[in-house]
Amino acid sequence: FSFRERRSSRGAGGSTQVVAGVSPDVPHLCCRPLMPLLDLDIGLLVLMAKGEDVLFCYEVLPGQPALSEVAQCRTESKAHGIALVPKPALDVLACEVMRVLQLTDNAVVPISYTVPRKSLQEFHEDLFPRCTGNVPGASARAWWAGDNGQVQRISLHPAHPPHPAFTSACIPSLLPESRALEPLPVEGQMEELDLSAGSSLSSPTGSLTSPLSATSGFASSPSQRSLQSILGPSSGFRHIQGTVLPRGTHFTNLKGLNLTTPGECDGFCTNRRRVAIPLLSAGGQVAILELSKPGRLPDTSMPTIENGAPVSDLCWDPFDPERLAIAGEDAKIRLWRVTPEGLQKSLVEPEAVLQGHTEKIYSIKFHPLAADILASSSYDLSLRIWDVRSRRQALLLKGHGDQVGRRVAGHGERLGKEKASGGSLRSPPPFVQGRACGTNCYQPS
């Protein structure tokens, strides 16, 4: 969707709001593709256009038709991609509420968003509501059976114990006996849905409470609501500051960046420990950088993942920080495992290979709630859902007359609703209505 700016006369300098669904009037927002990053926990949206050097930060308030701009940050170089660092990696005692990584021609640059407070050595509960944890809400088998379990929310308070780790392997023999591979409800059989004639499946009647309803500064009493109708909603982030962190925290001397990935690809991806960056080299190499070890990269060659085919998209498993999925131009998805110590030597053998597409894959995404569920879309005009632990294609969605533009991972029972380039929405299995939840994930409201 597109945006336009709307000026307000409130306050000394006024404020800027962005309205969705209207053609933009501002050159810096309309000339290039937008890259949006949304933090649902605190209701902040970061927008940056590819090839530009300014990040715009907006606050999303419940019940408001517009997005209020709260900060701008100009970077040193133009961006090829941006990624949101997971919450557990933030410096909460420094009131850092969000961190964005910017991919440039030869560096990865961190941009930190902080809220000024008098005390920077204590935990501020109002800035850090409980956020999504790293343990899935349901197993793959339970999800296919209709389990609508949600990911448990966790506290970022430093005094709380570490969050439990989660690991999922594709090879049953590597798993403890209690976590042995369980068959899906219908073993060896793939479900296939033809969407060309529409779908009779409907969404569940229940709906989830949006986490944005707990956004700081939103009034609850009648007198406060009356005051808000006159002055507009207050904001706990109106003084937020976006700052490019010192050069010692950058990854520099990055060479051979792959700039030929499809437009659906974010260009690179990150989790709370590592960054994965496709390189323009034979065999589809991917560099793995440890977030805890920034600095100048060596002039000599580094260990990489050798994918065996040019990279078209890649993403980390949200629950398993050591698993990386890479889609190649050879219509295959390869799953790789990086050891906890990082990439000590080049990897040439993947943990698993998923095959089924007949044309180049251009987009992949893990389910945000259930373990071991991966969705992919391809130029063969299909969307396929994979059970990663059993290494098989579990669902084929076909019947699109045009390229599938985005996959949706809903906060509900199924991955659903993808949009074809022609503009029509088709409905595979049901999911709960919600809000936008990231660059490649949208839940209709």
XYZ file of C-alpha atoms in Angstrom:
445
model
C 0.000 0.000 0.000
C 1.027 3.613 -0.275
C 1.213 6.583 2.033
C 0.734 10.314 2.010
C 1.669 12.929 4.589
C -0.906 15.003 6.435
C 0.119 18.069 8.435
C -1.476 19.035 11.731
C -1.320 22.404 13.464
C -1.172 20.910 16.977
C 1.887 22.006 18.939
C 4.540 24.543 18.160
C 6.018 22.727 15.214
C 2.964 20.756 14.200
C 3.076 17.034 13.531
C 3.206 14.750 10.546
C 0.835 11.873 9.980
C 0.855 9.224 7.300
C -2.423 7.924 5.900
C -2.477 4.472 4.345
C -4.100 3.745 1.024
C -3.587 7.138 -0.644
C -1.043 8.002 -3.330
C 1.958 9.699 -1.715
C 2.641 13.376 -2.293
C 6.138 13.268 -0.855
C 8.996 12.388 -3.271
C 11.074 10.478 -0.731
C 8.196 8.064 -0.091
C 6.911 7.514 -3.612
C 9.970 7.261 -5.857
C 11.252 3.895 -4.611
C 9.895 0.715 -3.031
C 9.202 1.053 0.682
C 10.640 -1.320 3.255
C 8.380 -1.406 6.357
C 9.286 -2.863 9.757
C 6.549 -3.002 12.404
C 7.075 -3.672 16.099
C 3.662 -4.865 17.271
C 4.638 -4.879 20.941
C 5.082 -1.110 21.182
C 3.297 0.002 18.011
C 6.230 1.556 16.149
C 6.607 1.401 12.372
C 9.884 2.123 10.580
C 9.809 2.969 6.885
C 12.745 3.327 4.528
C 12.826 3.440 0.739
C 15.351 1.320 -1.118
C 18.223 3.448 -2.320
C 17.492 6.218 0.209
C 19.299 7.298 3.384
C 16.465 8.401 5.717
C 14.475 6.219 8.131
C 11.038 7.417 9.160
C 9.553 6.205 12.435
C 5.787 6.330 13.023
C 3.611 5.397 15.964
C 0.558 3.228 15.374
C -2.207 4.044 17.864
C -5.345 1.883 18.170
C -8.469 3.434 16.713
C -6.547 6.121 14.815
C -6.838 6.347 11.002
C -3.353 7.812 10.594
C 0.211 7.097 11.633
C 1.954 9.847 13.580
C 5.587 10.514 12.746
C 7.765 10.518 15.873
C 11.323 10.510 14.495
C 13.553 10.714 11.438
C 17.078 9.396 11.196
C 19.498 10.161 8.376
C 22.140 7.515 7.769
C 25.573 7.751 6.201
C 24.804 5.616 3.139
C 21.912 4.535 0.985
C 20.123 1.322 1.930
C 19.750 -1.937 0.042
C 17.773 -3.460 2.901
C 16.773 -3.089 6.540
C 16.005 -5.631 9.254
C 14.614 -5.466 12.782
C 16.775 -6.951 15.540
C 14.735 -9.152 17.953
C 13.901 -7.660 21.344
C 16.151 -9.901 23.511
C 19.216 -8.294 21.872
C 18.283 -4.739 22.965
C 20.049 -2.724 25.666
C 16.977 -2.213 27.846
C 18.859 -0.428 30.638
C 19.828 2.248 28.106
C 16.125 2.606 27.175
C 16.750 1.162 23.709
C 13.274 0.217 22.471
C 14.182 -0.781 18.921
C 17.243 -1.485 16.770
C 17.356 -1.578 12.986
C 20.153 -2.963 10.822
C 20.798 -1.219 7.512
C 22.510 -3.027 4.647
C 24.635 -0.719 2.471
C 27.086 -1.294 -0.392
C 29.855 -2.484 1.913
C 28.592 -2.483 5.510
C 25.891 -3.453 7.984
C 25.013 -0.407 10.090
C 23.000 -0.539 13.354
C 20.530 2.266 14.100
C 19.372 2.454 17.702
C 16.058 3.978 18.820
C 16.056 5.177 22.431
C 13.639 7.109 24.645
C 15.406 9.672 26.880
C 14.881 9.049 30.593
C 16.521 10.596 33.645
C 17.620 7.227 34.911
C 19.383 4.965 32.438
C 20.335 2.236 34.903
C 16.890 0.907 35.746
C 14.269 -1.050 33.845
C 11.295 1.020 32.654
C 8.216 -1.194 32.489
C 6.234 1.301 30.394
C 8.782 1.167 27.558
C 9.129 -2.600 27.505
C 5.816 -4.483 27.633
C 6.013 -8.247 27.547
C 7.081 -9.341 24.068
C 6.877 -12.467 21.938
C 9.097 -15.264 23.227
C 11.217 -17.804 21.364
C 9.286 -20.998 22.152
C 6.567 -21.900 19.603
C 2.929 -21.884 20.622
C 2.252 -25.219 18.905
C 4.045 -28.094 17.248
C 3.573 -28.725 13.548
C 1.315 -31.694 14.217
C -0.833 -29.747 16.704
C -1.096 -26.809 14.314
C -2.308 -29.025 11.480
C -4.862 -30.482 13.885
C -6.245 -26.982 14.508
C -4.317 -25.877 17.612
C -4.465 -22.090 17.856
C -1.796 -21.810 20.554
C -0.057 -18.462 20.865
C 3.613 -17.873 21.558
C 4.137 -17.137 25.248
C 5.026 -13.539 25.959
C 8.136 -12.864 28.025
C 9.580 -10.048 30.093
C 12.761 -8.255 29.057
C 13.639 -7.389 32.655
C 17.337 -8.251 33.183
C 16.568 -9.760 36.611
C 14.354 -12.430 35.091
C 15.944 -15.826 34.340
C 17.084 -16.609 30.789
C 14.411 -17.794 28.422
C 14.461 -21.495 27.509
C 16.129 -22.415 24.256
C 14.361 -24.246 21.451
C 15.967 -26.475 18.847
C 14.288 -28.508 16.145
C 16.174 -30.969 13.951
C 15.081 -32.449 10.649
C 16.745 -35.771 11.437
C 14.750 -37.852 13.965
C 17.822 -39.660 15.296
C 19.246 -36.369 16.530
C 16.220 -35.697 18.721
C 15.682 -36.808 22.312
C 13.253 -39.679 22.646
C 10.583 -37.407 24.113
C 10.754 -35.240 20.999
C 10.862 -37.966 18.394
C 9.316 -37.186 15.060
C 5.553 -37.606 15.118
C 3.637 -38.317 11.919
C 1.126 -35.835 10.610
C -2.568 -36.733 10.887
C -2.536 -38.218 7.380
C 0.859 -39.775 6.848
C 2.415 -39.537 3.400
C -0.488 -37.677 1.870
C -0.322 -34.099 0.679
C -3.346 -31.840 0.874
C -3.982 -29.816 -2.265
C -6.260 -26.815 -2.639
C -7.227 -25.312 -5.972
C -8.125 -21.660 -5.433
C -9.108 -20.855 -9.004
C -12.817 -21.047 -8.172
C -12.538 -19.396 -4.766
C -12.671 -21.056 -1.392
C -15.535 -22.045 0.860
C -13.292 -21.922 3.934
C -14.046 -19.123 6.331
C -12.174 -17.465 9.158
C -12.802 -18.501 12.758
C -15.392 -16.465 14.566
C -13.089 -15.675 17.452
C -10.511 -12.916 17.275
C -7.425 -12.050 19.228
C -6.888 -8.928 21.230
C -4.323 -6.819 19.429
C -1.137 -6.184 21.392
C -1.381 -2.580 20.223
C -4.226 -2.078 22.686
C -1.604 -1.946 25.427
C 0.473 0.722 23.716
C 1.775 3.242 26.230
C -0.035 6.554 26.475
C -3.445 5.344 25.301
C -6.168 6.763 27.565
C -8.742 4.609 29.267
C -10.881 6.910 31.441
C -13.812 8.947 29.960
C -12.226 12.261 30.939
C -8.940 11.288 29.253
C -10.773 10.174 26.118
C -12.646 13.483 26.043
C -9.362 15.374 26.308
C -7.856 13.227 23.583
C -10.694 14.087 21.227
C -9.566 17.710 21.475
C -5.781 17.421 21.678
C -5.290 14.101 19.958
C -3.766 10.943 21.491
C -0.705 11.280 23.695
C 2.434 9.328 22.910
C 4.988 7.642 25.094
C 7.437 7.808 22.170
C 7.136 11.452 21.110
C 10.739 12.054 22.274
C 12.199 8.923 20.701
C 15.567 9.386 18.998
C 17.056 7.343 16.177
C 20.859 7.312 16.162
C 23.448 5.605 13.991
C 25.642 3.747 16.455
C 29.448 4.345 16.527
C 31.526 2.887 13.718
C 33.000 0.281 16.036
C 29.590 -1.422 16.128
C 29.348 -1.651 12.311
C 30.296 -4.560 10.086
C 32.545 -2.958 7.483
C 34.601 -4.082 4.485
C 31.708 -6.207 3.227
C 32.562 -7.298 -0.311
C 30.656 -8.951 -3.129
C 27.124 -8.151 -1.967
C 24.403 -9.847 -4.024
C 22.072 -7.135 -5.350
C 20.158 -9.381 -7.773
C 17.741 -11.016 -5.308
C 14.018 -10.638 -6.185
C 12.081 -7.630 -4.962
C 10.202 -9.833 -2.492
C 13.487 -10.613 -0.721
C 14.600 -8.265 2.057
C 18.212 -8.561 0.859
C 19.456 -10.062 4.141
C 18.035 -11.306 7.432
C 18.871 -11.266 11.118
C 17.947 -12.960 14.352
C 19.036 -12.179 17.890
C 22.510 -13.661 17.296
C 23.484 -13.481 13.639
C 23.107 -11.778 10.280
C 22.902 -13.738 7.009
C 23.921 -11.899 3.824
C 23.840 -13.352 0.277
C 27.041 -12.811 -1.693
C 27.456 -12.438 -5.434
C 29.649 -15.461 -6.047
C 29.506 -18.856 -7.670
C 27.427 -21.407 -5.832
C 25.175 -18.945 -4.011
C 27.368 -18.222 -1.008
C 25.903 -16.685 2.169
C 28.020 -14.900 4.791
C 27.106 -15.393 8.462
C 28.109 -12.560 10.801
C 27.935 -12.752 14.603
C 26.176 -9.712 16.092
C 28.455 -9.984 19.136
C 31.574 -9.566 16.956
C 31.235 -6.373 14.882
C 34.144 -4.639 13.173
C 36.077 -4.686 9.942
C 35.748 -7.956 8.049
C 39.000 -9.546 6.864
C 40.278 -8.999 3.340
C 40.767 -12.746 3.003
C 37.899 -15.128 2.350
C 35.645 -16.094 5.264
C 33.732 -19.315 5.925
C 30.368 -19.200 4.178
C 27.326 -21.330 3.472
C 27.695 -22.704 -0.052
C 24.100 -23.071 -1.128
C 24.834 -24.689 -4.489
C 22.498 -22.323 -6.380
C 22.047 -18.529 -6.504
C 20.046 -17.259 -3.524
C 16.556 -15.883 -4.161
C 15.424 -15.490 -0.524
C 16.450 -16.502 2.984
C 15.086 -16.370 6.527
C 15.977 -17.496 10.045
C 13.690 -19.805 11.999
C 12.041 -17.531 14.634
C 12.240 -20.299 17.253
C 15.540 -21.968 16.392
C 18.376 -19.394 16.138
C 20.700 -21.929 14.520
C 18.469 -22.829 11.559
C 18.542 -20.848 8.310
C 16.305 -21.538 5.307
C 17.616 -20.528 1.873
C 15.590 -20.596 -1.337
C 17.580 -21.047 -4.523
C 16.956 -20.252 -8.146
C 16.963 -24.023 -8.779
C 13.471 -24.267 -7.168
C 14.838 -25.940 -4.019
C 14.785 -24.856 -0.369
C 17.819 -25.848 1.674
C 17.865 -25.861 5.460
C 21.195 -25.129 7.103
C 22.316 -25.355 10.716
C 24.911 -22.987 12.151
C 26.594 -24.246 15.301
C 26.259 -22.205 18.527
C 29.913 -21.152 18.121
C 29.167 -19.653 14.708
C 30.436 -20.569 11.273
C 33.888 -22.062 11.872
C 34.210 -23.546 8.374
C 32.284 -23.398 5.135
C 29.126 -25.505 5.009
C 28.468 -27.479 1.844
C 25.905 -30.072 3.004
C 22.481 -28.790 4.132
C 20.511 -30.350 6.954
C 17.596 -30.956 4.569
C 16.435 -30.132 1.045
C 12.777 -29.389 0.249
C 11.714 -30.006 -3.355
C 8.377 -29.506 -5.062
C 8.316 -26.212 -6.918
C 8.844 -26.398 -10.670
C 10.011 -22.806 -11.155
C 12.278 -20.381 -9.321
C 11.283 -19.651 -5.719
C 11.290 -15.971 -4.819
C 9.884 -15.870 -1.276
C 9.968 -18.035 1.871
C 8.755 -17.457 5.435
C 8.545 -19.464 8.660
C 5.289 -19.510 10.594
C 5.461 -16.986 13.489
C 3.520 -19.194 15.935
C 3.997 -22.880 15.105
C 7.251 -24.829 14.945
C 8.606 -26.376 11.752
C 6.113 -24.806 9.326
C 7.518 -23.005 6.281
C 5.697 -21.309 3.383
C 7.149 -20.641 -0.076
C 5.930 -18.951 -3.243
C 7.294 -19.419 -6.738
C 7.050 -18.404 -10.362
C 5.132 -21.658 -10.901
C 2.164 -19.621 -9.484
C 1.808 -21.794 -6.412
C 2.182 -21.371 -2.680
C 3.427 -24.431 -0.815
C 3.466 -25.137 2.916
C 6.113 -27.489 4.228
C 6.435 -29.636 7.326
C 10.123 -29.131 7.952
C 10.745 -31.970 10.405
C 9.270 -34.580 8.091
C 10.921 -32.857 5.092
C 7.750 -33.002 3.040
C 5.326 -30.709 1.307
C 2.140 -30.771 3.363
C -0.105 -28.381 1.432
C -0.202 -27.067 -2.130
C -2.186 -23.924 -2.916
C -2.680 -23.472 -6.632
C -5.056 -21.886 -9.105
C -3.604 -18.382 -9.151
C -3.672 -16.637 -12.494
C -0.685 -14.463 -11.633
C 2.391 -14.329 -9.429
C 1.747 -14.677 -5.698
C 3.010 -11.449 -4.177
C 3.038 -12.030 -0.419
C 2.532 -14.875 1.997
C 0.613 -14.325 5.166
C 1.355 -15.924 8.489
C -1.693 -15.226 10.572
C -2.009 -15.246 14.358
C -4.439 -18.104 13.940
C -4.951 -21.639 12.755
C -3.347 -21.558 9.329
C -0.993 -19.678 7.069
C -3.484 -18.041 4.786
C -4.568 -15.334 2.389
C -2.033 -14.645 -0.268
C -2.370 -11.903 -2.833
C -1.772 -12.394 -6.525
C -0.205 -9.679 -8.663
C -3.555 -9.150 -10.362
C -4.898 -7.821 -7.068
C -7.348 -10.567 -6.100
C -7.346 -12.083 -2.628
C -7.772 -15.823 -2.360
C -8.560 -17.635 0.868
C -6.955 -20.946 1.727
C -7.478 -22.335 5.267
C -8.879 -19.885 7.840
C -6.917 -17.595 10.112
C -7.731 -15.015 12.743
C -7.962 -11.394 11.683
C -5.237 -9.062 12.880
C -2.854 -6.305 11.871
C 0.262 -5.785 9.813
C 3.128 -7.686 11.407
C 6.220 -7.116 9.318
C 7.819 -6.639 5.952
C 6.463 -9.803 4.355
C 3.577 -10.567 6.665
C 0.154 -8.917 6.665
C -2.989 -9.918 8.475
C -6.154 -8.196 7.232
C -8.120 -6.353 9.895
